XYZ file of N, CA and C in Angstrom:
660
model
N 0.509 -1.055 0.079
C -0.032 -0.294 -0.072
C 0.940 1.118 0.713
N 0.857 2.372 -1.218
C 1.234 3.334 -1.140
C 0.705 3.852 0.205
N 2.154 4.980 0.318
C 1.975 5.577 1.629
C 1.339 7.541 0.835
N 0.919 8.227 2.072
C 1.036 9.190 1.892
C 1.681 10.186 1.381
N 3.031 10.440 1.648
C 4.158 10.787 1.401
C 4.605 10.381 0.234
N 4.637 9.405 -0.544
C 4.939 8.473 -1.361
C 4.470 9.192 -3.335
N 3.075 9.415 -2.650
C 1.676 9.708 -3.854
C 2.058 11.527 -3.562
N 1.641 11.764 -2.551
C 1.887 13.880 -2.474
C 2.933 14.233 -3.260
N 3.740 13.971 -4.075
C 4.844 15.019 -5.285
C 4.343 14.568 -5.969
N 3.380 13.046 -6.691
C 3.147 13.250 -8.256
C 2.076 13.790 -7.983
N 1.332 13.942 -7.437
C -0.072 14.881 -7.879
C 0.593 15.623 -7.658
N 1.147 16.897 -7.101
C 1.544 17.930 -7.355
C 2.468 18.478 -8.451
N 3.223 17.429 -8.642
C 3.721 17.271 -9.955
C 2.594 17.440 -11.689
N 1.639 16.750 -11.787
C 0.377 16.404 -11.950
C -0.070 18.094 -12.231
N 0.178 18.128 -11.269
C -1.410 19.717 -10.874
C -0.441 20.941 -11.647
N 0.896 20.714 -11.322
C 1.630 22.055 -12.599
C 1.536 21.695 -13.876
N 1.834 20.714 -14.541
C 1.454 20.371 -15.843
C 0.757 20.518 -16.450
N -0.475 20.073 -15.758
C -1.757 19.918 -16.352
C -2.075 22.543 -16.309
N -1.397 22.514 -15.328
C -1.416 24.332 -15.103
C -0.572 24.955 -16.082
N 0.505 24.035 -16.757
C 0.798 24.973 -17.292
C 0.204 24.496 -19.030
N -0.932 22.964 -19.158
C -0.997 23.304 -20.128
C -1.937 24.299 -20.604
N -2.615 24.106 -19.624
C -3.869 24.849 -19.738
C -3.695 26.269 -20.192
N -2.193 26.974 -19.227
C -1.800 28.854 -19.706
C -1.625 28.698 -20.815
N -0.628 27.119 -21.310
C -0.293 27.130 -22.639
C -1.036 27.695 -23.471
N -2.584 26.674 -23.570
C -3.695 26.845 -24.550
C -4.354 27.609 -24.823
N -4.272 28.383 -23.674
C -5.005 29.978 -23.388
C -4.513 31.192 -23.802
N -2.821 31.325 -23.953
C -1.917 32.194 -24.403
C -2.318 32.592 -26.312
N -2.327 31.015 -26.478
C -2.514 30.552 -28.104
C -3.572 30.897 -28.715
N -4.653 31.000 -27.627
C -5.972 31.378 -28.758
C -6.051 32.189 -29.455
N -6.658 32.371 -30.458
C -6.575 33.461 -31.829
C -7.914 34.386 -30.891
N -8.289 36.192 -31.669
C -9.434 36.528 -31.275
C -10.843 36.322 -31.006
N -10.573 35.745 -32.236
C -11.458 34.703 -32.661
C -12.413 34.084 -31.484
N -11.381 32.666 -31.106
C -11.476 32.224 -29.940
C -11.660 32.511 -28.576
N -10.816 33.768 -28.499
C -10.799 34.497 -27.076
C -12.137 34.811 -26.989
N -12.619 35.466 -28.253
C -14.801 36.144 -28.306
C -15.516 34.494 -27.652
N -14.734 33.846 -28.873
C -16.061 32.546 -28.602
C -15.761 32.320 -26.679
N -14.832 32.069 -26.547
C -14.760 31.754 -24.952
C -15.400 32.704 -24.258
N -15.279 34.536 -24.575
C -15.941 35.237 -23.688
C -16.953 34.962 -23.669
N -17.948 34.699 -24.823
C -19.718 34.706 -25.650
C -20.246 33.186 -24.765
N -19.024 32.616 -24.341
C -19.418 30.896 -24.197
C -19.685 31.126 -22.536
N -18.508 32.208 -22.220
C -18.401 31.927 -20.562
C -20.039 33.095 -19.552
N -20.087 34.277 -21.081
C -21.240 34.811 -20.581
C -22.621 34.060 -20.744
N -22.391 33.583 -22.152
C -24.138 32.025 -21.735
C -24.233 31.484 -21.020
N -22.655 30.756 -20.417
C -22.517 30.210 -19.644
C -23.115 30.613 -17.666
N -22.902 31.487 -17.844
C -22.928 32.669 -16.237
C -25.131 33.134 -16.862
N -25.533 32.731 -17.625
C -26.679 33.673 -18.260
C -27.450 31.806 -17.523
N -27.507 31.125 -17.993
C -27.398 29.990 -17.996
C -27.977 29.899 -16.755
N -26.382 29.710 -16.004
C -25.970 29.081 -14.238
C -27.642 30.415 -13.679
N -27.598 31.640 -14.015
C -28.354 32.339 -13.644
C -29.980 31.633 -13.609
N -30.510 31.041 -15.165
C -31.996 30.923 -15.190
C -31.797 30.166 -14.173
N -31.142 28.735 -14.282
C -31.199 27.525 -13.326
C -31.403 27.447 -12.322
N -30.656 28.859 -11.227
C -31.467 29.174 -10.340
C -31.992 29.693 -9.907
N -32.992 30.301 -10.876
C -33.647 30.945 -10.953
C -35.328 29.941 -10.678
N -35.041 28.643 -11.711
C -35.726 27.942 -11.550
C -35.407 27.380 -10.711
N -34.681 27.034 -9.964
C -34.471 25.974 -9.322
C -34.978 26.272 -7.993
N -34.908 27.687 -7.638
C -35.288 29.381 -6.613
C -36.909 28.642 -6.966
N -37.423 28.619 -8.281
C -38.972 28.580 -8.181
C -39.238 27.153 -7.583
N -38.787 26.565 -8.832
C -39.353 24.971 -8.362
C -39.507 24.444 -6.514
N -37.939 25.488 -6.252
C -37.924 25.080 -4.878
C -39.201 25.747 -4.027
N -39.711 26.674 -4.276
C -40.413 27.181 -3.684
C -41.812 26.826 -4.704
N -42.033 26.120 -5.495
C -43.817 25.822 -5.772
C -43.628 24.191 -5.723
N -42.608 23.425 -4.976
C -42.640 21.969 -4.621
C -42.938 22.466 -3.125
N -42.326 23.173 -2.613
C -42.585 23.604 -1.539
C -44.321 24.072 -0.933
N -44.057 24.815 -2.179
C -46.384 24.709 -1.791
C -47.107 23.588 -1.894
N -46.314 22.710 -3.069
C -47.368 21.490 -3.641
C -47.036 20.515 -2.262
N -46.182 20.656 -2.046
C -45.709 19.937 -0.497
C -46.847 20.198 1.042
N -47.160 21.405 0.946
C -47.746 22.261 1.723
C -49.641 21.343 1.807
N -49.396 21.697 0.257
C -50.720 21.148 0.068
C -51.439 19.542 -0.350
N -49.927 19.256 -0.310
C -49.875 17.840 0.560
C -50.304 17.130 1.278
N -49.326 17.759 2.220
C -49.601 17.928 3.527
C -51.298 18.383 4.189
N -51.453 19.284 3.208
C -52.644 19.460 4.236
C -53.868 18.642 3.435
N -53.867 18.273 2.650
C -54.682 17.227 1.522
C -54.244 15.684 2.561
N -53.018 15.414 2.979
C -52.863 14.394 4.230
C -53.685 14.471 5.130
N -53.570 15.673 5.516
C -54.124 15.330 6.885
C -55.320 15.599 7.506
N -56.017 16.448 6.190
C -57.885 16.000 5.724
C -58.012 14.914 4.945
N -57.605 13.922 4.738
C -57.747 12.789 5.087
C -57.564 11.971 6.373
N -56.624 11.817 6.667
C -56.379 11.716 7.778
C -57.534 11.786 8.909
N -57.784 12.801 8.874
C -58.559 13.217 9.773
C -60.274 12.832 9.396
N -60.113 12.633 7.907
C -61.233 12.177 7.502
C -61.431 10.962 7.988
N -60.723 9.579 7.501
C -60.388 8.645 8.121
C -60.624 8.175 9.659
N -60.681 8.853 10.403
C -60.292 8.878 11.743
C -61.694 9.011 11.975
N -62.345 10.570 11.484
C -63.709 10.359 11.309
C -64.642 9.497 11.168
N -64.355 8.997 9.990
C -64.880 7.261 9.439
C -64.607 6.116 10.538
N -63.664 5.977 11.285
C -63.329 5.122 12.172
C -64.326 5.183 13.188
N -64.335 6.724 13.675
C -65.290 7.055 14.987
C -66.647 7.070 14.107
N -66.785 6.892 13.419
C -68.122 6.271 13.037
C -69.319 5.327 13.307
N -67.960 4.429 12.425
C -67.895 2.917 12.525
C -68.293 2.462 13.635
N -67.414 2.811 15.038
C -66.907 2.401 15.677
C -68.593 2.313 16.731
N -68.934 3.697 16.858
C -69.937 4.140 16.698
C -71.464 3.679 16.491
N -71.179 3.270 15.097
C -72.389 2.634 14.885
C -72.472 0.815 15.073
N -71.302 0.414 15.893
C -71.194 -0.692 16.056
C -71.181 -1.068 17.163
N -71.174 0.251 18.015
C -71.102 0.316 19.517
C -72.855 0.717 19.914
N -74.027 0.983 18.796
C -74.871 1.432 18.900
C -76.024 -0.182 18.696
N -75.413 -1.080 17.346
C -75.661 -1.762 16.721
C -75.557 -2.959 17.502
N -74.832 -3.268 18.615
C -74.606 -4.107 19.633
C -75.009 -3.469 21.093
N -75.418 -2.358 21.035
C -76.936 -2.026 21.714
C -77.785 -2.626 21.743
N -77.871 -2.062 19.952
C -79.545 -2.799 19.777
C -79.676 -4.322 19.638
N -78.486 -5.088 19.296
C -78.908 -6.038 19.267
C -78.729 -6.760 21.257
N -78.097 -6.631 21.613
C -78.536 -6.446 23.509
C -80.095 -6.283 23.591
N -80.520 -5.071 23.289
C -81.858 -4.790 23.319
C -82.492 -5.335 23.124
N -82.376 -6.000 21.439
C -83.157 -6.800 20.691
C -83.295 -8.238 21.199
N -82.704 -8.636 22.163
C -82.430 -9.923 22.588
C -83.146 -9.501 23.181
N -83.162 -8.961 24.065
C -83.717 -8.739 25.478
C -85.239 -8.422 25.687
N -85.966 -7.597 24.707
C -86.828 -7.101 24.311
C -87.460 -9.045 23.824
N -86.872 -9.876 22.385
C -87.098 -10.763 22.528
C -87.083 -12.050 24.106
N -86.088 -11.818 24.527
C -86.572 -12.676 25.926
C -87.438 -12.620 26.811
N -87.987 -11.091 26.701
C -89.027 -10.427 27.371
C -90.268 -11.182 26.734
N -89.873 -10.780 25.389
C -91.666 -11.386 24.491
C -91.810 -12.513 25.190
N -90.633 -14.109 24.858
C -90.686 -15.173 24.839
C -91.253 -15.222 26.594
N -91.067 -14.930 27.587
C -91.587 -15.635 28.923
C -92.673 -14.443 29.147
N -93.147 -13.337 28.172
C -94.322 -12.771 28.446
C -95.519 -14.016 27.594
N -94.663 -14.391 26.063
C -95.647 -15.648 25.569
C -95.963 -16.406 26.216
N -94.855 -16.970 27.208
C -94.714 -18.468 27.643
C -95.951 -18.095 29.332
N -95.692 -16.627 30.062
C -96.973 -16.996 30.344
C -97.995 -16.759 30.297
N -98.189 -16.156 29.482
C -99.570 -16.192 28.449
C -100.188 -17.278 28.238
N -99.192 -18.563 27.662
C -99.664 -19.412 27.593
C -100.153 -19.897 28.540
N -99.441 -20.302 29.850
C -99.439 -20.793 30.969
C -100.461 -20.154 31.098
N -100.547 -18.999 31.787
C -101.764 -18.535 32.037
C -103.598 -18.967 31.578
N -103.355 -18.541 29.847
C -104.310 -19.954 29.075
C -104.596 -20.987 29.284
N -103.518 -22.109 29.876
C -103.969 -23.152 29.700
C -104.326 -23.235 31.557
N -103.913 -22.788 32.410
C -105.166 -22.493 33.493
C -106.232 -22.438 33.218
N -106.683 -21.037 32.394
C -107.978 -20.539 32.497
C -108.503 -21.193 31.353
N -108.119 -22.307 30.696
C -108.727 -23.060 30.731
C -109.201 -24.994 31.261
N -108.418 -24.826 31.990
C -108.842 -25.819 33.311
C -109.449 -25.657 33.980
N -109.432 -23.723 34.605
C -110.509 -23.678 35.467
C -112.184 -23.720 34.013
N -112.090 -23.576 33.207
C -113.377 -22.893 32.114
C -113.754 -24.937 32.507
N -112.440 -25.474 32.164
C -113.367 -26.860 31.666
C -113.700 -27.535 33.100
N -112.703 -27.108 34.583
C -113.656 -27.817 35.554
C -114.790 -27.329 36.352
N -115.161 -25.880 35.706
C -116.518 -24.671 35.663
C -117.724 -25.661 35.150
N -117.188 -26.221 33.638
C -117.841 -26.757 32.641
C -118.848 -28.002 33.691
N -118.114 -28.818 33.983
C -118.016 -30.153 34.956
C -118.826 -30.057 35.698
N -118.792 -28.688 36.809
C -118.753 -28.986 37.877
C -120.488 -28.404 37.328
N -120.629 -27.241 36.401
C -122.257 -26.894 36.020
C -123.043 -28.109 35.547
N -122.279 -29.413 34.721
C -122.662 -30.356 34.296
C -123.299 -30.799 35.889
N -122.435 -31.459 36.582
C -122.724 -32.365 37.203
C -123.638 -31.970 38.131
N -124.028 -30.401 38.398
C -125.156 -29.397 38.753
C -126.170 -29.567 37.995
N -126.157 -29.839 37.113
C -127.438 -29.749 36.158
C -127.853 -31.208 36.412
N -127.287 -32.202 36.200
C -127.627 -33.043 36.659
C -128.309 -33.723 38.248
N -127.487 -33.169 39.099
C -128.229 -32.992 40.452
C -129.410 -32.716 40.069
N -129.487 -31.978 39.682
C -130.766 -30.828 39.716
C -131.794 -31.542 38.664
N -131.316 -32.272 37.714
C -132.646 -32.739 36.754
C -133.223 -34.165 37.797
N -131.676 -35.153 38.768
C -132.639 -36.209 38.834
C -132.644 -35.701 41.158
N -133.182 -34.932 41.368
C -132.880 -33.857 42.786
C -134.606 -34.848 43.321
N -135.546 -34.652 41.978
C -137.010 -35.216 42.127
C -136.583 -36.557 43.253
N -135.582 -37.442 42.324
C -135.815 -39.029 42.988
C -134.865 -39.116 43.986
N -134.315 -38.036 44.276
C -133.462 -37.882 45.438
C -133.877 -37.549 46.517
N -135.471 -36.220 46.343
C -135.977 -36.223 47.682
C -136.903 -36.494 47.781
N -137.442 -37.553 46.794
C -139.501 -38.384 46.497
C -138.732 -39.490 46.775
N -138.062 -39.954 48.050
C -137.397 -41.710 47.709
C -138.630 -42.505 47.514
N -139.533 -41.941 48.423
C -140.424 -43.344 48.542
C -141.632 -42.748 47.985
N -141.807 -41.661 47.487
C -142.867 -41.124 46.563
C -143.103 -42.255 45.104
N -142.706 -43.861 44.853
C -142.563 -44.739 43.827
C -143.610 -43.515 42.470
N -145.144 -43.458 42.760
C -145.927 -42.932 41.852
C -145.250 -41.632 40.577
N -144.716 -40.237 41.031
C -144.289 -39.411 40.734
C -142.513 -39.927 40.240
N -142.091 -40.501 41.125
C -140.566 -41.206 40.578
C -141.259 -42.256 38.720
N -141.796 -43.149 39.193
C -142.601 -43.624 38.126
C -143.094 -42.845 36.712
N -143.836 -42.401 36.781
C -144.939 -40.907 36.037
C -143.418 -40.651 35.307
N -142.360 -39.744 36.463
C -141.541 -38.724 35.558
C -140.346 -39.548 34.756
N -140.125 -41.091 35.338
C -139.505 -41.564 34.219
C -140.073 -42.485 32.851
N -141.039 -42.424 33.086
C -142.211 -42.650 31.573
C -142.469 -41.878 31.038
N -142.345 -40.717 31.698
C -142.544 -39.272 30.615
C -141.225 -39.106 29.558
N -139.857 -39.804 30.803
C -138.736 -39.294 29.948
C -138.489 -40.696 28.794
N -138.792 -41.897 29.116
C -138.817 -42.718 28.655
C -139.995 -42.718 26.523
N -140.302 -42.250 27.319
C -141.673 -41.423 26.335
C -140.640 -40.923 25.049
N -140.458 -39.882 25.838
C -139.465 -38.373 25.061
C -138.865 -39.700 23.923
N -138.065 -40.651 24.342
C -136.621 -41.547 23.714
C -137.754 -42.411 23.317
N -138.310 -42.514 22.988
C -139.028 -43.996 22.411
C -140.255 -44.521 23.075
N -140.926 -45.366 21.916
C -142.885 -44.903 22.107
C -142.413 -46.464 23.514
N -143.110 -45.772 24.482
C -143.586 -46.827 25.867
C -143.682 -48.446 25.184
N -144.700 -48.768 23.935
C -144.914 -49.993 23.512
C -143.686 -50.633 23.563
N -142.694 -49.936 22.889
C -141.759 -50.864 22.482
C -140.818 -51.442 23.857
N -141.466 -50.611 24.721
C -140.012 -51.054 26.140
C -141.239 -52.029 27.022
N -142.225 -51.917 27.216
C -143.434 -52.742 28.193
C -144.353 -53.020 27.287
N -144.017 -53.269 26.005
C -145.422 -53.983 25.162
C -146.717 -54.394 25.923
N -146.967 -52.714 25.848
C -147.879 -52.401 27.043
C -148.669 -50.816 25.978
N -149.849 -50.516 26.864
C -150.512 -49.147 26.163
C -150.112 -48.091 27.005
N -150.689 -46.802 26.510
C -150.202 -45.585 28.194
C -150.569 -46.495 28.980
N -149.678 -45.512 30.334
C -149.658 -45.886 31.284
C -150.535 -44.338 32.334
N -151.529 -44.482 32.067
C -152.530 -43.029 32.322
C -152.411 -43.300 34.106
N -153.403 -44.949 34.001
C -154.074 -45.461 34.918
C -153.313 -46.006 35.488
N -151.948 -46.496 35.721
C -150.655 -47.245 35.885
C -151.410 -48.652 36.710
N -151.515 -49.951 36.488
C -151.522 -51.147 36.420
C -151.192 -52.019 36.816
N -150.327 -52.771 37.796
C -149.049 -53.501 37.415
C -149.643 -54.845 37.094
N -150.719 -55.331 36.996
C -151.923 -56.113 36.480
C -151.674 -55.991 35.190
N -151.500 -54.847 34.274
C -152.108 -54.347 33.161
C -150.535 -54.867 32.398
N -149.746 -55.201 33.168
C -148.462 -55.347 32.891
C -148.348 -56.763 32.040
N -147.888 -56.757 30.656
C -147.451 -58.678 30.312
C -146.535 -59.485 30.337
N -146.299 -60.058 31.355
C -145.776 -61.065 31.834
C -144.771 -61.815 31.044
N -144.132 -62.754 31.441
C -143.195 -63.774 30.413
C -144.199 -65.077 29.689
N -145.002 -65.301 30.681
C -146.520 -65.989 30.360
C -147.027 -65.727 29.218
N -147.469 -64.855 29.348
C -148.391 -64.027 28.094
C -147.978 -63.854 26.971
N -146.202 -63.997 27.038
C -145.278 -63.685 25.980
C -145.165 -65.223 25.629
N -144.744 -66.423 25.885
C -144.963 -67.546 25.482
C -146.432 -67.888 25.066
N -147.555 -67.189 25.847
C -148.714 -67.745 25.123
C -149.096 -66.983 23.466
N -148.126 -65.942 23.939
C -148.659 -65.363 22.283
C -147.272 -65.586 21.340
N -146.711 -66.472 21.604
C -145.282 -66.778 20.633
C -144.701 -65.461 20.168
N -144.542 -64.850 21.418
C -142.933 -64.032 21.189
C -141.600 -64.097 21.320
N -141.019 -64.707 20.103
C -139.351 -65.389 20.855
C -138.835 -63.885 21.417
N -137.748 -64.489 21.999
C -137.017 -63.531 23.057
C -136.050 -62.795 21.993
N -135.584 -63.192 21.079
C -134.283 -63.694 20.682
C -134.249 -62.998 19.510
N -136.053 -61.893 19.109
C -136.325 -61.922 17.831
C -137.153 -60.351 18.352
N -136.763 -59.144 17.790
C -137.192 -57.786 17.993
C -138.999 -57.791 17.382
N -139.293 -57.115 18.659
C -141.023 -57.069 17.682
C -141.306 -56.031 16.610
N -141.892 -56.713 15.782
C -142.257 -55.636 14.797
C -143.083 -54.949 14.676
N -143.671 -53.845 14.080
C -144.168 -53.179 14.047
C -145.516 -53.361 14.279
N -145.766 -54.071 13.465
C -147.211 -54.650 13.166
C -147.394 -55.770 14.065
N -146.216 -56.097 14.925
C -146.952 -57.160 16.354
C -147.401 -56.259 17.006
N -146.466 -55.113 17.228
C -146.845 -53.997 18.138
C -148.425 -53.838 17.711
N -148.964 -53.495 17.210
C -149.727 -52.928 16.727
C -151.323 -54.319 17.099
N -150.977 -55.364 16.419
C -152.026 -55.794 17.207
C -151.884 -56.081 17.866
N -151.579 -56.165 19.447
C -150.683 -55.915 20.800
C -151.518 -55.183 21.266
N -151.366 -53.372 20.729
C -152.501 -52.481 21.311
C -153.366 -52.606 21.488
N -154.044 -53.715 19.705
C -155.640 -53.713 19.224
C -155.935 -54.579 20.654
N -155.128 -56.045 20.981
C -155.586 -56.678 22.150
C -156.115 -56.627 23.345
N -154.590 -55.313 23.589
C -154.699 -54.669 25.074
C -156.553 -54.001 25.027
N -156.525 -52.716 24.147
C -157.587 -51.976 24.288
C -158.733 -53.125 24.097
N -158.693 -54.456 23.583
C -160.290 -54.904 23.724
C -160.248 -55.886 24.598
N -158.938 -55.652 25.035
C -159.172 -56.562 26.609
C -159.786 -55.084 27.390
N -160.032 -53.878 27.761
C -159.789 -52.841 27.901
C -161.210 -52.609 27.952
N -162.143 -52.699 26.972
C -163.281 -53.088 26.790
C -164.403 -53.914 27.633
């Protein structure tokens, strides 16, 4: 590696030689060349002056543009921040709304459940009330039998009237109307056997009419 002391004399000698060559070249120039050189120097100075002015103008414009860019960037950042705040607020409101909705839905579900339970209890009470009313009506209808257990005539008369409403009494007792009830007028099994009325066959309408006719004749 070359040391600085060894390189320095060579550099100095080169500078001196270059200076001699430049001075010799400048001294040997003609007037036309000298005029060209002077014009070149003037144009060079003008060019550098224009370059300096343009650079100054460009720097000012760049500073102005940079200021505008900074302003736009700040406005954009502020707008983004406000947008994010709005989104966060909307998300918060949506969360609160969802909580409120779920709470209202839960309350509505509980209310509907309570209403169904209440309706079920009301229906049960209504059925029990209908059952009690039905039992009361049945007791009222049969109270005559319960209150008059020893008055067999009234009980039998009412039973016969009710049976007459359902089916003609002749189809039940094979006898006529019981205006003047007499147990001796009721046909017995011996009468059935005498008249050849089988037990396993229904009594026809013609047979009933015949029996009624016989009974009427016997009453006369």
